[in-house]
Amino acid sequence: MPESVVLVHGGAWAIPEHLWDASVAGVKAAARRGHQVLAEGGSAVDAAEAAVVSLEDCPAFDAGKGSVLTYDGEVEMDAIIMQGAGLSVGAVGAIRNVPNPVRVARLVMDKTPHVMLVGEGANKFASAFGIEQVDPDTLITPYARKELEYYKTFKKTVYSLFNKTEPPSGHDTVGCVVVSASGATAAATSTGGITAKMPGRCGDTPVVGAGAYADDQAGAVSTTGHGESIMKVCLARHITSLMSTGQTPEAAIKGGLEYMESRVKGFGGAIAVSLDGGVAAVFSTPRMPWAYVQGDTLHFGMHPGQHCTEDL
Ligand code: GLY
Ligand code: GLY
């Protein structure tokens, strides 16, 4: 029986230097958290949710606390969670004032016949299930405000993200994929989106097959990067399909990212696990923090080619 894997990412983009240490610490802590949930008897989807909550709570990432701002200076977040058994899924779009959108996505999956709730409806649903609504200012970091000012001053909005050679300072989405020792898969992704996005804009993250996909017959994938590009090529489903033809997670992600670049000139990254315990974290942006626990070892990295290990 293969060993379980809990693999997380903290977003593919440039990642400014002042966030490097916090980003690596954040992904390591989240991978440990997900692993702990599995070790205590939690399911793959419980582990994915717990790991993403840990990432949402870390202000170094663009999700939950630390989310980037809309053009109007507000936080609107997207999240998804998917269980590979039965392809169950729940998602929220443009939700406000909740610290952990992935928790609401989980409730949508477990408690409704729907797949996605957005805007005011998502907030009302969260309240009905006792999810705490917080002062929006508690989700906003000084860095998020500075980034918005930069974009407004230089009039560089989401479209500038197409240019990989001159990346903005930004950071991105978080996510987690899990395969348990018994072969159960799960994926979860959460984001504040892209700085200066139009109010009401939903990105790839809550869209099933774009921001995440999990299938107990193939594996699990969480994506990050330029949302409008990821959506057009259904990146997570594309990568999962390649894995179901026998490709390794690494080959499948590379194939997916190459396809996205060739078709829509988009950049990003993804993490994937296969049913036999194969693991990959691949990105076409300058950096992407990632970490995973397999066996008694924690693996992590952020720069191209970097792969560090430490004992659990
Ligand atoms: N939320 C119901 C489903 O996964 O289809
Ligand atoms: N991938 C995050 C977003 O575009 O919203």
GROMACS .gro file of N, CA and C and ligand atoms in nm, residues 62 78 158 161 172-173 189-194 197 201-206 211 223-231, ligand 2:
model
   92
   62ASP      N    1  -0.192   3.502  -0.046
   62ASP     CA    2  -0.311   3.569  -0.100
   62ASP      C    3  -0.432   3.476  -0.085
   78ASP      N    4  -1.234   3.350  -0.320
   78ASP     CA    5  -1.289   3.231  -0.386
   78ASP      C    6  -1.224   3.107  -0.324
  158VAL      N    7  -0.464   4.315  -1.402
  158VAL     CA    8  -0.442   4.172  -1.423
  158VAL      C    9  -0.374   4.143  -1.557
  161LEU      N   10  -0.010   4.058  -1.586
  161LEU     CA   11   0.036   3.928  -1.538
  161LEU      C   12   0.068   3.833  -1.653
  172ASP      N   13   0.018   3.464  -0.468
  172ASP     CA   14  -0.107   3.410  -0.524
  172ASP      C   15  -0.168   3.310  -0.426
  173THR      N   16  -0.272   3.254  -0.476
  173THR     CA   17  -0.350   3.142  -0.426
  173THR      C   18  -0.275   3.037  -0.343
  189THR      N   19  -0.846   2.455  -0.282
  189THR     CA   20  -0.775   2.574  -0.328
  189THR      C   21  -0.848   2.697  -0.275
  190SER      N   22  -0.774   2.803  -0.241
  190SER     CA   23  -0.836   2.923  -0.185
  190SER      C   24  -0.756   3.045  -0.225
  191THR      N   25  -0.825   3.157  -0.251
  191THR     CA   26  -0.753   3.275  -0.301
  191THR      C   27  -0.828   3.405  -0.274
  192GLY      N   28  -0.751   3.513  -0.270
  192GLY     CA   29  -0.809   3.647  -0.273
  192GLY      C   30  -0.816   3.698  -0.415
  193GLY      N   31  -0.762   3.621  -0.510
  193GLY     CA   32  -0.769   3.660  -0.652
  193GLY      C   33  -0.650   3.743  -0.694
  194ILE      N   34  -0.676   3.840  -0.778
  194ILE     CA   35  -0.571   3.921  -0.838
  194ILE      C   36  -0.592   4.068  -0.802
  197LYS      N   37  -0.858   4.353  -0.932
  197LYS     CA   38  -0.962   4.286  -1.011
  197LYS      C   39  -1.092   4.367  -1.000
  201ARG      N   40  -1.551   3.989  -0.971
  201ARG     CA   41  -1.477   3.895  -1.055
  201ARG      C   42  -1.449   3.764  -0.979
  202CYS      N   43  -1.487   3.652  -1.036
  202CYS     CA   44  -1.444   3.523  -0.983
  202CYS      C   45  -1.335   3.471  -1.075
  203GLY      N   46  -1.233   3.414  -1.016
  203GLY     CA   47  -1.124   3.359  -1.096
  203GLY      C   48  -1.143   3.210  -1.119
  204ASP      N   49  -1.032   3.146  -1.142
  204ASP     CA   50  -1.032   3.002  -1.169
  204ASP      C   51  -1.058   2.918  -1.045
  205THR      N   52  -1.017   2.970  -0.930
  205THR     CA   53  -1.010   2.887  -0.808
  205THR      C   54  -1.140   2.814  -0.776
  206PRO      N   55  -1.258   2.879  -0.778
  206PRO     CA   56  -1.378   2.807  -0.738
  206PRO      C   57  -1.439   2.724  -0.850
  211GLY      N   58  -0.956   2.539  -1.089
  211GLY     CA   59  -0.877   2.562  -0.968
  211GLY      C   60  -0.839   2.435  -0.893
  223THR      N   61  -0.436   2.420  -0.859
  223THR     CA   62  -0.363   2.510  -0.949
  223THR      C   63  -0.351   2.651  -0.891
  224THR      N   64  -0.263   2.729  -0.951
  224THR     CA   65  -0.239   2.867  -0.911
  224THR      C   66  -0.181   2.942  -1.030
  225GLY      N   67  -0.203   3.073  -1.034
  225GLY     CA   68  -0.151   3.152  -1.145
  225GLY      C   69  -0.259   3.241  -1.203
  226HIS      N   70  -0.247   3.274  -1.329
  226HIS     CA   71  -0.339   3.370  -1.391
  226HIS      C   72  -0.476   3.305  -1.417
  227GLY      N   73  -0.573   3.345  -1.335
  227GLY     CA   74  -0.701   3.277  -1.332
  227GLY      C   75  -0.774   3.271  -1.464
  228GLU      N   76  -0.773   3.383  -1.537
  228GLU     CA   77  -0.848   3.386  -1.664
  228GLU      C   78  -0.787   3.286  -1.763
  229SER      N   79  -0.656   3.265  -1.756
  229SER     CA   80  -0.592   3.165  -1.842
  229SER      C   81  -0.625   3.024  -1.795
  230ILE      N   82  -0.615   3.002  -1.664
  230ILE     CA   83  -0.637   2.868  -1.608
  230ILE      C   84  -0.778   2.820  -1.640
  231MET      N   85  -0.875   2.912  -1.631
  231MET     CA   86  -1.015   2.875  -1.660
  231MET      C   87  -1.033   2.832  -1.804
  314GLY     N1   88  -0.544   3.202  -0.952
  314GLY     C1   89  -0.603   3.301  -0.876
  314GLY     C2   90  -0.688   3.392  -0.948
  314GLY     O1   91  -0.663   3.424  -1.062
  314GLY     O2   92  -0.784   3.436  -0.892
   0.00000   0.00000   0.00000
